[in-house]
Structures are given as structure tokens and as C-alpha cells.
Coordinates of N, CA, C and O in Angstrom, one line a residue:
I1 N 83.8 283.1 51.1 CA 82.7 282.2 50.9 C 83.3 280.8 50.5 O 82.8 279.8 51.0
E2 N 84.3 280.7 49.7 CA 84.9 279.4 49.3 C 85.5 278.7 50.5 O 85.5 277.5 50.5
V3 N 86.1 279.4 51.4 CA 86.7 278.8 52.6 C 85.6 278.1 53.4 O 85.8 277.0 53.9
F4 N 84.5 278.8 53.6 CA 83.4 278.2 54.4 C 82.8 277.0 53.7 O 82.5 276.0 54.3
R5 N 82.7 277.0 52.3 CA 82.3 275.9 51.6 C 83.2 274.7 51.8 O 82.8 273.6 51.9
L6 N 84.5 274.9 51.7 CA 85.5 273.9 51.9 C 85.4 273.3 53.3 O 85.4 272.1 53.5
V7 N 85.3 274.1 54.3 CA 85.1 273.7 55.7 C 83.9 272.9 55.9 O 83.9 271.8 56.5
L8 N 82.8 273.3 55.3 CA 81.5 272.6 55.4 C 81.6 271.2 54.7 O 81.1 270.2 55.3
A9 N 82.3 271.2 53.6 CA 82.4 269.9 52.9 C 83.3 268.9 53.7 O 83.0 267.7 53.8
I10 N 84.3 269.4 54.3 CA 85.2 268.6 55.2 C 84.4 268.0 56.3 O 84.5 266.9 56.7
L11 N 83.5 268.9 56.9 CA 82.7 268.4 58.1 C 81.7 267.3 57.6 O 81.5 266.3 58.3
F12 N 81.1 267.5 56.5 CA 80.2 266.5 56.0 C 81.0 265.2 55.6 O 80.5 264.1 55.8
M13 N 82.2 265.3 55.1 CA 83.0 264.2 54.7 C 83.3 263.4 56.0 O 83.3 262.1 56.0
G14 N 83.5 264.1 57.1 CA 83.7 263.4 58.4 C 82.5 262.6 58.9 O 82.7 261.7 59.7
N15 N 81.3 263.0 58.4 CA 80.1 262.4 58.9 C 79.8 261.1 58.0 O 78.8 260.4 58.4
I16 N 80.5 260.9 56.9 CA 80.2 259.7 56.1 C 80.6 258.5 56.9 O 81.8 258.4 57.3
Q17 N 79.7 257.5 56.9 CA 80.0 256.2 57.6 C 80.0 255.1 56.6 O 79.3 255.2 55.6
F18 N 80.7 254.1 56.9 CA 80.9 252.9 56.0 C 80.5 251.6 56.7 O 80.6 251.5 57.9
V19 N 80.0 250.7 55.9 CA 79.7 249.3 56.4 C 80.5 248.4 55.5 O 80.9 248.7 54.4
E20 N 80.7 247.2 56.0 CA 81.4 246.2 55.3 C 80.5 244.9 55.0 O 79.8 244.5 55.9
N21 N 80.6 244.4 53.8 CA 79.8 243.2 53.5 C 80.7 241.9 53.8 O 81.8 242.0 54.4
A22 N 80.2 240.8 53.5 CA 80.8 239.5 53.8 C 82.2 239.4 53.1 O 83.0 238.6 53.6
K23 N 82.3 240.0 52.0 CA 83.6 240.0 51.2 C 84.6 241.0 51.7 O 85.6 241.3 51.0
E24 N 84.3 241.7 52.8 CA 85.1 242.8 53.4 C 85.3 244.0 52.4 O 86.3 244.6 52.3
E25 N 84.2 244.2 51.6 CA 84.1 245.4 50.8 C 83.3 246.5 51.4 O 82.2 246.2 52.0
S26 N 83.7 247.7 51.4 CA 83.0 248.8 52.1 C 82.0 249.4 51.2 O 82.1 249.4 49.9
S27 N 81.0 250.0 51.8 CA 80.0 250.9 51.1 C 79.6 251.9 52.1 O 79.7 251.8 53.3
V28 N 79.0 253.0 51.5 CA 78.5 254.1 52.4 C 77.2 253.7 53.0 O 76.3 253.2 52.3
S29 N 77.1 253.9 54.3 CA 75.9 253.5 55.0 C 74.9 254.7 55.2 O 73.7 254.4 55.2
N30 N 75.4 255.9 55.3 CA 74.5 257.0 55.4 C 74.6 257.9 54.1 O 75.5 258.7 54.0
R31 N 73.7 257.7 53.2 CA 73.7 258.4 52.0 C 73.5 259.9 52.1 O 74.0 260.6 51.2
D32 N 72.8 260.4 53.1 CA 72.5 261.8 53.2 C 73.8 262.6 53.4 O 74.0 263.7 52.8
A33 N 74.8 262.1 54.2 CA 76.1 262.8 54.4 C 76.8 262.8 53.1 O 77.5 263.8 52.7
L34 N 76.8 261.7 52.3 CA 77.5 261.6 51.1 C 76.9 262.6 50.1 O 77.6 263.3 49.3
Q35 N 75.5 262.6 50.0 CA 74.8 263.5 49.1 C 75.2 265.0 49.4 O 75.4 265.8 48.5
A36 N 75.2 265.3 50.7 CA 75.5 266.7 51.1 C 77.0 267.0 50.7 O 77.2 268.1 50.1
F37 N 77.9 266.1 50.9 CA 79.3 266.3 50.5 C 79.4 266.5 49.0 O 80.1 267.4 48.5
C38 N 78.7 265.7 48.2 CA 78.7 265.8 46.8 C 78.1 267.1 46.3 O 78.6 267.7 45.3
Y39 N 77.0 267.5 46.9 CA 76.4 268.8 46.5 C 77.3 269.9 46.7 O 77.4 270.8 45.9
I40 N 78.0 270.0 47.9 CA 78.9 271.1 48.2 C 80.1 271.1 47.2 O 80.5 272.2 46.7
F41 N 80.7 270.0 47.0 CA 81.8 269.9 46.1 C 81.5 269.8 44.6 O 82.3 269.8 43.7
Q42 N 80.2 269.6 44.3 CA 79.6 269.5 43.0 C 80.3 268.4 42.2 O 80.8 268.6 41.1
V43 N 80.3 267.2 42.8 CA 80.8 266.0 42.2 C 79.7 265.0 42.1 O 78.7 265.0 42.9
D44 N 79.8 264.0 41.3 CA 78.9 262.9 41.1 C 78.9 262.0 42.3 O 80.0 261.7 42.8
E45 N 77.8 261.6 42.8 CA 77.7 260.7 44.0 C 78.4 259.4 43.8 O 79.1 258.9 44.7
A46 N 78.2 258.8 42.7 CA 78.8 257.5 42.4 C 80.3 257.6 42.3 O 81.0 256.7 42.8
L47 N 80.8 258.7 41.8 CA 82.3 258.9 41.7 C 82.8 259.1 43.1 O 83.9 258.5 43.4
A48 N 82.2 259.8 43.9 CA 82.7 260.1 45.3 C 82.7 258.8 46.1 O 83.6 258.5 46.8
E49 N 81.6 258.0 46.0 CA 81.6 256.7 46.7 C 82.7 255.8 46.2 O 83.3 255.1 47.0
S50 N 82.9 255.8 44.9 CA 84.0 254.9 44.3 C 85.4 255.4 44.9 O 86.2 254.5 45.2
V51 N 85.6 256.7 45.0 CA 86.9 257.2 45.5 C 87.1 256.7 46.9 O 88.2 256.3 47.3
F52 N 86.0 256.8 47.7 CA 86.1 256.3 49.1 C 86.2 254.8 49.3 O 86.9 254.4 50.2
C53 N 85.5 254.1 48.5 CA 85.4 252.6 48.7 C 86.3 251.8 47.9 O 86.3 250.5 48.1
T54 N 87.1 252.3 47.0 CA 88.1 251.5 46.2 C 89.4 252.2 46.2 O 89.5 253.4 46.4
R55 N 90.4 251.5 45.8 CA 91.8 252.1 45.6 C 92.3 251.5 44.3 O 91.9 250.4 43.9
V56 N 93.1 252.3 43.7 CA 93.7 251.9 42.4 C 95.1 251.3 42.6 O 95.9 251.9 43.2
M57 N 95.3 250.1 42.0 CA 96.6 249.4 42.1 C 97.1 249.2 40.7 O 96.3 248.9 39.8
T58 N 98.3 249.4 40.5 CA 99.0 249.2 39.2 C 100.1 248.2 39.3 O 100.8 248.2 40.4
S59 N 100.2 247.4 38.3 CA 101.3 246.4 38.4 C 102.5 247.0 37.7 O 102.5 247.9 36.9
C60 N 103.7 246.4 38.1 CA 104.9 246.9 37.6 C 105.4 246.1 36.4 O 106.5 246.2 36.0
S61 N 104.5 245.3 35.8 CA 104.8 244.5 34.7 C 104.9 245.4 33.4 O 104.5 246.5 33.4
S62 N 105.3 244.8 32.4 CA 105.4 245.5 31.1 C 104.1 245.9 30.5 O 104.0 246.9 29.8
R63 N 103.0 245.2 30.9 CA 101.7 245.5 30.5 C 101.1 246.7 31.2 O 100.3 247.4 30.7
G64 N 101.6 247.0 32.4 CA 101.1 248.1 33.2 C 99.6 248.0 33.5 O 98.8 248.9 33.3
S65 N 99.2 246.9 34.0 CA 97.8 246.7 34.4 C 97.3 247.5 35.5 O 98.1 247.8 36.4
V66 N 96.1 248.0 35.5 CA 95.5 248.8 36.5 C 94.3 248.1 37.1 O 93.4 247.6 36.3
Y67 N 94.2 248.0 38.4 CA 93.1 247.3 39.1 C 92.4 248.3 40.1 O 93.1 249.0 40.7
N68 N 91.1 248.2 40.1 CA 90.3 248.8 41.2 C 90.1 247.8 42.3 O 89.4 246.8 42.1
V69 N 90.7 248.0 43.5 CA 90.6 247.0 44.6 C 89.7 247.6 45.6 O 89.9 248.8 46.0
P70 N 88.7 246.8 46.1 CA 87.8 247.4 47.1 C 88.5 247.6 48.4 O 89.4 246.8 48.8
N71 N 88.2 248.7 49.1 CA 88.7 249.0 50.4 C 87.9 248.3 51.5 O 86.7 248.1 51.3
T72 N 88.5 248.0 52.6 CA 87.8 247.5 53.8 C 87.1 248.7 54.4 O 87.4 249.9 54.0
R73 N 86.3 248.5 55.4 CA 85.6 249.6 56.1 C 86.7 250.5 56.7 O 86.6 251.8 56.6
E74 N 87.7 250.0 57.3 CA 88.7 250.7 58.0 C 89.5 251.6 57.0 O 89.8 252.8 57.2
N75 N 89.9 251.0 55.9 CA 90.6 251.7 54.8 C 89.7 252.8 54.2 O 90.3 253.9 53.9
A76 N 88.4 252.6 54.1 CA 87.6 253.6 53.5 C 87.4 254.8 54.5 O 87.4 256.0 54.0
E77 N 87.4 254.5 55.8 CA 87.3 255.6 56.7 C 88.5 256.5 56.7 O 88.4 257.7 57.0
Y78 N 89.7 256.0 56.3 CA 90.9 256.8 56.3 C 91.3 257.2 54.9 O 92.4 257.7 54.7
A79 N 90.5 257.0 53.9 CA 90.8 257.3 52.5 C 90.8 258.8 52.4 O 90.2 259.6 53.0

């Protein structure tokens, strides 16, 4: 049963589409595929969208700063 759930979630993840705004930041355009993906994996919808639409960058400085950088549409599709 878990294998089928995993395959179903991967198929829904493949159906998630992204759009890009004027600042080249991506967002999910079809919420229904994202909601189905989140329901199957039992994760929060906002968290899943954040994972797809942003990436975490860390600096190598002594402070060790961490930044959430928005993905472009193309980067979000391959996240």
C-alpha cells in the first residue's frame, strides 16, 4: 500500500505547474495538484509550496547567514 501511495504522490507532483511573476519568482498555478500531493504525503500545503518555490542559500562567512532565495519557474519545475 505504501508503494502505491508513493507512486501516486510522485504522479501528482509531476502535475504541479508553476507561473512566474514580474520579479521572476515562481508560484504554484494549479492548487488542486499541490493539495492532492500534500494530502497523500500528509504535509502542510504552505511548506510544500515553499520547498518547490524557494531554495536555501548559506554564506561562507563567519556569521553563517542563511537566505531563502526565490526560484524561477524553470528552477521550481526541476526542484
